Structure formats: structure tokens, C-alpha cells
Coordinates of C-alpha atoms and ligand atoms in Angstrom, one line a residue:
X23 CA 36.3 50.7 150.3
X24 CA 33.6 50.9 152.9
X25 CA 35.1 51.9 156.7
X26 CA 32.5 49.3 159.2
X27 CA 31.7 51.5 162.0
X28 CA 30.8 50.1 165.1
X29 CA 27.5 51.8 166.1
X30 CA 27.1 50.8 169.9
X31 CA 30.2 52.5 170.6
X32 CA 29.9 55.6 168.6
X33 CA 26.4 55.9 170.3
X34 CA 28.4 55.2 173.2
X35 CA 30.7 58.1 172.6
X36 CA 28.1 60.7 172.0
X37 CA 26.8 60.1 175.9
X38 CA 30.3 61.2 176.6
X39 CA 29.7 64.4 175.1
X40 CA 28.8 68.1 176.9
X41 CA 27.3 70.3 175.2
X42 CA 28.6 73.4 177.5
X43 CA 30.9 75.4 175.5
X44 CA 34.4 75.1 175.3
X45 CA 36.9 77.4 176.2
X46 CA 39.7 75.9 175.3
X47 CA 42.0 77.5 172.3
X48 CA 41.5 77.0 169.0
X49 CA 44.0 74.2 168.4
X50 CA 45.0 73.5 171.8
X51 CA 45.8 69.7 172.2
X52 CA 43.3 68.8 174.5
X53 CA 40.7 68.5 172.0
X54 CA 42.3 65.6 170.9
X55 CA 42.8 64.2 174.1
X56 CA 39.4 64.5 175.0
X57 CA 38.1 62.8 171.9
X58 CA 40.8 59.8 172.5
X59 CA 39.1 59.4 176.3
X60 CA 35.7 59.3 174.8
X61 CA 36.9 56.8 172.2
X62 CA 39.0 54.6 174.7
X63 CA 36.0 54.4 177.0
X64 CA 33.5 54.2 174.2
X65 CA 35.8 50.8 173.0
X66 CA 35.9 49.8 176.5
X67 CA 32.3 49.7 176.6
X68 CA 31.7 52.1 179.6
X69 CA 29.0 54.6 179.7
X70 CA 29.8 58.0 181.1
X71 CA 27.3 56.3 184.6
X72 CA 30.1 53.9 185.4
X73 CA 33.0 56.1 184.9
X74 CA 34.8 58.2 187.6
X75 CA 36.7 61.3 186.2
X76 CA 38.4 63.8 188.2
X77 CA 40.5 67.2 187.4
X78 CA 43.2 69.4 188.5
X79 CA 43.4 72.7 187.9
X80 CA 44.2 73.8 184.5
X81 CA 42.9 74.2 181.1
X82 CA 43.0 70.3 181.1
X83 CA 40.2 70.6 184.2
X84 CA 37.8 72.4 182.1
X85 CA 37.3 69.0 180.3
X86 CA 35.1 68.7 183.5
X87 CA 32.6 70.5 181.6
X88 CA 32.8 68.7 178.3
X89 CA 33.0 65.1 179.0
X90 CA 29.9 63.3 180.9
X91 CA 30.8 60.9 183.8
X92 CA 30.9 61.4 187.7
X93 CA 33.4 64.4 187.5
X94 CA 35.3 66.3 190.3
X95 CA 37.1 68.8 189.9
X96 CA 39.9 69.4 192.9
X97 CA 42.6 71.9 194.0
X98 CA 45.7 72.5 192.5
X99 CA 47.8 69.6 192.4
X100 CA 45.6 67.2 194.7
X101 CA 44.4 65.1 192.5
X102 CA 45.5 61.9 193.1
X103 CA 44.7 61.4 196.7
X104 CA 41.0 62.0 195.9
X105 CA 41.4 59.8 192.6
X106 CA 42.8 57.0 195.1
X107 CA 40.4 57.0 197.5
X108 CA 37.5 57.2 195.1
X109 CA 38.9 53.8 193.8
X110 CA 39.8 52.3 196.7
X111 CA 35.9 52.6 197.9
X112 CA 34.7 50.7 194.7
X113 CA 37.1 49.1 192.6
X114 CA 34.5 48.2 189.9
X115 CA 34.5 51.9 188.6
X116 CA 37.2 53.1 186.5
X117 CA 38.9 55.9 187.9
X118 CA 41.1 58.3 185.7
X119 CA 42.7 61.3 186.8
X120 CA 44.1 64.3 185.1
X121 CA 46.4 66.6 185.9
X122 CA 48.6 69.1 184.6
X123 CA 52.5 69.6 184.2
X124 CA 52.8 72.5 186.7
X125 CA 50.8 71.5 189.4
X126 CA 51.7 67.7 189.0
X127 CA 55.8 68.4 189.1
X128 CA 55.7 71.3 191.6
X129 CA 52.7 71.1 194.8
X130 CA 51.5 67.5 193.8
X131 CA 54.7 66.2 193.3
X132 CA 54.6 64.1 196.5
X133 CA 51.2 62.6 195.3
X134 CA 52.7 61.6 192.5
X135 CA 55.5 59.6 194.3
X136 CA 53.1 58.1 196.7
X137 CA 50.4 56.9 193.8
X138 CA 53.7 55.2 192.1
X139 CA 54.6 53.3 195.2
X140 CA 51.6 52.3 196.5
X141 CA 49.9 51.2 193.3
X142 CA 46.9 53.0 193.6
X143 CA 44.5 51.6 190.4
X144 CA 44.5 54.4 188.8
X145 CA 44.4 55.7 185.1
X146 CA 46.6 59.2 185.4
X147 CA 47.0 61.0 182.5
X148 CA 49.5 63.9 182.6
X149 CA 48.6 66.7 180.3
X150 CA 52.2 67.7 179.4
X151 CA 52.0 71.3 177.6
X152 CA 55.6 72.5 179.5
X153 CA 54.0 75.6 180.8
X154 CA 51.0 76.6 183.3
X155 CA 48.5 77.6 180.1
X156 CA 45.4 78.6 182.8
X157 CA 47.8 81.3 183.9
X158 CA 49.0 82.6 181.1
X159 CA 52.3 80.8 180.2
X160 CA 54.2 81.0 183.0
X161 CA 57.3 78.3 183.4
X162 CA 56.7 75.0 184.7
X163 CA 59.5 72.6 185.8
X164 CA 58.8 70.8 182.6
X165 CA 59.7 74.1 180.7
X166 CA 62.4 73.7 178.5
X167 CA 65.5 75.5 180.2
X168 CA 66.1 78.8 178.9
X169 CA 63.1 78.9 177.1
X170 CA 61.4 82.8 176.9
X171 CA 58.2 82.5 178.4
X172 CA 55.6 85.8 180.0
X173 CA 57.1 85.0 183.2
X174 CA 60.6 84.7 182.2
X175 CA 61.4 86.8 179.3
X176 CA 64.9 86.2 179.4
X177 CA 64.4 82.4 179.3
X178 CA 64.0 80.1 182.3
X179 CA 66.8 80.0 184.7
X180 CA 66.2 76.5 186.5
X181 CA 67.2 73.6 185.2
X182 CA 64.3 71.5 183.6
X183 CA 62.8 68.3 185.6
X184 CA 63.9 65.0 184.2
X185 CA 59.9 63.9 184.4
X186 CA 60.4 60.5 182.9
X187 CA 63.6 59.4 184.5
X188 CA 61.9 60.6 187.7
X189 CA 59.2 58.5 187.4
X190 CA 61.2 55.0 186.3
X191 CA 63.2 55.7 189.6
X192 CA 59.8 54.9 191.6
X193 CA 59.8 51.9 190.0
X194 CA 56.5 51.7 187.8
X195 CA 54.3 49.2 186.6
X196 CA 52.6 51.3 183.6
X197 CA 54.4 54.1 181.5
X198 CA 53.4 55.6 178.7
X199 CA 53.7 58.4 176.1
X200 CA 51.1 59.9 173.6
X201 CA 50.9 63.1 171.8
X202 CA 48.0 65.2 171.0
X203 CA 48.0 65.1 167.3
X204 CA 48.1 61.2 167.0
X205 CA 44.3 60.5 168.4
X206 CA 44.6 56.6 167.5
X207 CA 47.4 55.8 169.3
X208 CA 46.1 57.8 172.1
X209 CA 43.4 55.5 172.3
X210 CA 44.8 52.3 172.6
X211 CA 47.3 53.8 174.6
X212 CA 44.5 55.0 177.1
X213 CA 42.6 51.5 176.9
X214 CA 45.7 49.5 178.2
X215 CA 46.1 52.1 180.7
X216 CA 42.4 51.7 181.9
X217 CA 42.9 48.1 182.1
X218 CA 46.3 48.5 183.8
X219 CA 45.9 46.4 187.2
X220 CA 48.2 49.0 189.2
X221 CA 49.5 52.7 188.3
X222 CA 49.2 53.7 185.3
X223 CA 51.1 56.8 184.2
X224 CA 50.4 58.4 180.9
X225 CA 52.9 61.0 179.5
X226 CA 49.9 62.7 177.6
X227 CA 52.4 65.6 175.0
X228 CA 50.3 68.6 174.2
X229 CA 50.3 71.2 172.1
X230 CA 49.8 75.2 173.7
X231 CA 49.4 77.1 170.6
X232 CA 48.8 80.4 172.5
X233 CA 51.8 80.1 175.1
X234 CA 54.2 77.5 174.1
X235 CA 56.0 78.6 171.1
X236 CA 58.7 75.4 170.9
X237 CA 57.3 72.4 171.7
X238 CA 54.6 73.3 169.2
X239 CA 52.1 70.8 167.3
X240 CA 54.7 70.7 164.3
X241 CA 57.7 69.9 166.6
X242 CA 55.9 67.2 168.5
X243 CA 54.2 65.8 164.9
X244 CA 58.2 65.7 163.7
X245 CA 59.9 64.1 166.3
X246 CA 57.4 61.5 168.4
X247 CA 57.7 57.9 166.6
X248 CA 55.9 54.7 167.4
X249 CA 58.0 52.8 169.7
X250 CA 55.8 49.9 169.8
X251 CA 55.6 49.5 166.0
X252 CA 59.1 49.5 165.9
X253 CA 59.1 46.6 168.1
X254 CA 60.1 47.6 171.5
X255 CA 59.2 45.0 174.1
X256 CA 57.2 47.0 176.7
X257 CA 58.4 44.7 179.5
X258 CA 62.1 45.5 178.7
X259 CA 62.5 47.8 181.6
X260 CA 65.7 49.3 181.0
X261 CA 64.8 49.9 177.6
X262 CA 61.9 51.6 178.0
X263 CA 63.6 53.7 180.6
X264 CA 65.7 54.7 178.2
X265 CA 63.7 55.5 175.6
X266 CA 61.8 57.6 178.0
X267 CA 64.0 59.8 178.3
X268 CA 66.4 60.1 175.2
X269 CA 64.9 62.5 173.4
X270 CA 66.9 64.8 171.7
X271 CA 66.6 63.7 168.2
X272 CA 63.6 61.6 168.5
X273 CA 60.6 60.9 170.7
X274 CA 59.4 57.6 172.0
X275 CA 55.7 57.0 172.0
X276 CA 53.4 54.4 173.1
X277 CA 53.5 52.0 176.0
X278 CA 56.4 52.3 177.2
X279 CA 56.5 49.6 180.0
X280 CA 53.6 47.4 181.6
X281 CA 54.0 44.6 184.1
X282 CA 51.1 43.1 185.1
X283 CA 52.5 41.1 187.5
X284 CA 52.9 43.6 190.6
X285 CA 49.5 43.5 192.8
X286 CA 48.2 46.6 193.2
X287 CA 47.5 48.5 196.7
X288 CA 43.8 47.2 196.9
X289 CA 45.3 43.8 196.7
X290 CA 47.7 44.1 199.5
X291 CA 45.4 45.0 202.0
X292 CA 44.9 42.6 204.5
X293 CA 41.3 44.0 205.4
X294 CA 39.8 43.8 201.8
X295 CA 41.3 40.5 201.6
X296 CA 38.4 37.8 201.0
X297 CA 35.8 40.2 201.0
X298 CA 32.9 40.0 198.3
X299 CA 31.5 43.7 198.9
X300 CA 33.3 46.7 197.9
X301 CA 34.2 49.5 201.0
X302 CA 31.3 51.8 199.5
X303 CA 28.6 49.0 199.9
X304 CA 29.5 48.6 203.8
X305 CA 28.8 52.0 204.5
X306 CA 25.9 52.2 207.2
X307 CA 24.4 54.6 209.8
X308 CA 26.0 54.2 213.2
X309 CA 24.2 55.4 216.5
X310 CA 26.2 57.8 218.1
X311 CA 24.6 59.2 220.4
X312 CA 26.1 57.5 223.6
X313 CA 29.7 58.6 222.2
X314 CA 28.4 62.5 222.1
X315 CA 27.2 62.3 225.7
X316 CA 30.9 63.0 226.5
X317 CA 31.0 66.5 224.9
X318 CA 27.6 67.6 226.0
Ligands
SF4_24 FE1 45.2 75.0 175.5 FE2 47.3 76.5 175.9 FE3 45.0 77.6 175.4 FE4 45.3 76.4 177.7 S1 46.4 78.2 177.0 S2 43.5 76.2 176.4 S3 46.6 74.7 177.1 S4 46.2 76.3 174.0
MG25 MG1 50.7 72.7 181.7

């Protein structure tokens, strides 16, 4: 049998690619996150010039270096604003935003609640190792409780974040959950996220070789199943809230929930309403002088 390989988008996919070296560690998960991006935006058809991708701190932000497109690369746990406003200046570029478990559950948190409820268009894809990796392994709120880690060696105290059942409280329009290992499903995953009219929130599951020692590559490739090929209706809400978030025996992947139906923040603003041009376009120079006579 002869595998039909589409060339424009494998040609596609090597402009995504850096050649600055990587530092990530051998079999960390994000190289198979980063080759599902390249492939999603490959298929999509993008080139890395019409592509906006920005980074949090973490070993998820050195993809900045690996992966060609407008990049920026922010401060812990800030993201999202950026991402947002990026978007909301020209809503013909894609805009995805990375960010990691730490900063994204703890400092950013509030971004994170505020990109849910306003909609911003915006792919945001959750690098979920359950530890801060760039620091060494200390405990994130997505640590499992009473897990031994460098910075608790007598296993986390605090109780671990319900991430998913947090986010379904804000009332999303796009959830979803990949893992590492499985780089097809990562990719349509990331496609229908990309497309997503609103929010869309990617539950990315990574492996940490070097730091997390339990939700390893084997656990993750034992327990995550295909939800959607087992028929779940991604507009069941309920449903996929609970799949979410029950977990303990086996783990939901996929798209989750979508609803395309919700307008996204763009939309809703009265300003932008009717306009052909995007903010970005309007931008002009504006004599000032007579306004600085004032401080002078
Ligand atoms: Fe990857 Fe963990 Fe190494 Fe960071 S510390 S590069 S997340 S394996
Ligand atoms: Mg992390």
C-alpha cells in the first residue's frame, strides 16, 4: 500500500520549522505538541507569515524558538491579554496562545476566567505536565495531591485544582483534551480549535520525563481513550462536563464540547459592528502637538 502524501502541506510544514536548537528533554511531550501545531496549521493551509503565536513562560515558551510565525513571548502567566488584544486588532490572523499549568492555574488564573467569558477568538492550548518543569519540578495546583515532588518531598499538601470542572463552570464554547503521545488526534483536535469562532480551550496532557514521575508517558498512553470515536456528542454539555472530569479509571480525549452558536467578543462590539477594515488597518498618525502645549 502506497501512503498519498499531500506535498503543499508538508512543504508547508517545513516553513514552520526552526532550526535553533532545542532544549527541551529527551522525551518530553512537547515535541509532539509542536509537530501536531505545525501539522494542524500546515492542513489549515497557513504559512508561518499569517500566523500569530505567543508564549508564557515555561519549557512550553521555548517552542518560541522552534516554530516560525510572528512569536511573542510574555511574562509569566500573561498570556492571554496580549493573545486577545493581538486578535482583536486583526481578526484575519490566527491567534494561538500557550501557556503552562503553573502559571495558567496560579498568577494567570484571572486571565483565564476573563478569556472564557468574554470569548476572546482565541486558540489556547494548555500545556498540562502537573508541575512547573522550567523550575525544576516544583508543585503546581494541577499536581496530583500528595504527590513527592523537589519542592515537596513529603508530597504536596494542597488539595489539587479541579482544572476542568473549573473551566465548564465559566461556561465554555470549546473544550478539549489531547495528550502528547497521540499526535493525530492532536491535530484534528488543534484544527477545530483554530477554527473555533469563540474560546477555545485545549487541555493539551504532557508528559515530564525528567520531573513528573506519575503522570508519565505510559500512564497517560494507558488511560486517555477517544471519546469522540466512542461516539460522544460534543454538544452534549453535561456530558462532556462529565467526562471532563471523571477520570479515575479512564481519560476522556478529544473535543470535548463545541458550540458554535455563541458570538464571540469581536462580534458583540458595537463599534466593530458594520465595519469592513480591521482595528490595525485604521491605525494613523495624529497631530499632537496642540494637546502637548498644555504640559510645556
Ligand atoms: Fe519537558 Fe519536563 Fe524537560 Fe521541561 S523539564 S523540557 S517539560 S521533560
Ligand atoms: Mg507545567
Amino acid at each position: 500500500m502506497s501512503i498519498q502524501l499531500d506535498t503543499t502541506a508538508v512543504e508547508k510544514m517545513k516553513s514552520f520549522h526552526c532550526e535553533t536548537k532545542c532544549t527541551w528533554c529527551d522525551g518530553c511531550g512537547d515535541y509532539g505538541i509542536w509537530t501536531a501545531i505545525k501539522r494542524a496549521l500546515s492542513e489549515l493551509g497557513y504559512s508561518p507569515w499569517q500566523v500569530l503565536l505567543c508564549y508564557d513562560v515555561g519549557c512550553h515558551g521555548n517552542m518560541s524558538d522552534k516554530l516560525n510565525g510572528y512569536r511573542f513571548h510574555g511574562l509569566h502567566g500573561r498570556v492571554l491579554p496580549f493573545a486577545a488584544g493581538a486578535k482583536l486588532a486583526n481578526m484575519n490572523v490566527p491567534v494561538i496562545a500557550h501557556g503552562g499549568d503553573g502559571a495558567s492555574f496560579s498568577e494567570g488564573v484571572g486571565h483565564l476566567v476573563h478569556s472564557i467569558r468574554s470569548q476572546y477568538p482565541v486558540t489556547f492550548i494548555l500545556h498540562n505536565n502537573a508541575n512547573y518543569g522550567l523550575t525544576t519540578g516544583q508543585a503546581s495546583s494541577l499536581t496530583w495531591q500528595g504527590q513527592p515532588m523537589n519542592t515537596n518531598p513529603n508530597g504536596m499538601a494542597e488539595q489539587t485544582l479541579p482544572s476542568m470542572d473549573f473551566v465548564f463552570s465559566l461556561q465554555p464554547t470549546f473544550v478539549a483534551r489531547g495528550f502528547s503521545g497521540n499526535i493525530p488526534q492532536m491535530v484534528e483536535i488543534l484544527k477545530a480549535a483554530i477554527q473555533h469562532r469563540g474560546f477555545a480551550f485545549v487541555d493539551m496532557l504532557q508528559a515530564c520525563p525528567t520531573y513528573n514521575h506519575f503522570a508519565t508517558h505510559e500512564y497517560l498512553l494507558s488511560k486517555c481513550y477517544d471519546a469522540n470515536a466512542e461516539g460522544h456528542d460534543v454538544k452534549d454539555f453535561e456530558k462532556a462536563r462529565y467526562l471532563a472530569t471523571h477520570n479515575a479509571d479512564r481519560i476522556a480525549t478529544g473535543i470535548l464540547y463545541q458550540n458554535e452558536d455563541i458570538p464571540n467578543f469581536y462580534e458583540r462590539l458595537v463599534p466593530r459592528q458594520g465595519k469592513k477594515t480591521q482595528a490595525v488597518d485604521e491605525v494613523e498618525k495624529v497631530d499632537i502637538s496642540e494637546l502637548m502645549k498644555e504640559f510645556i
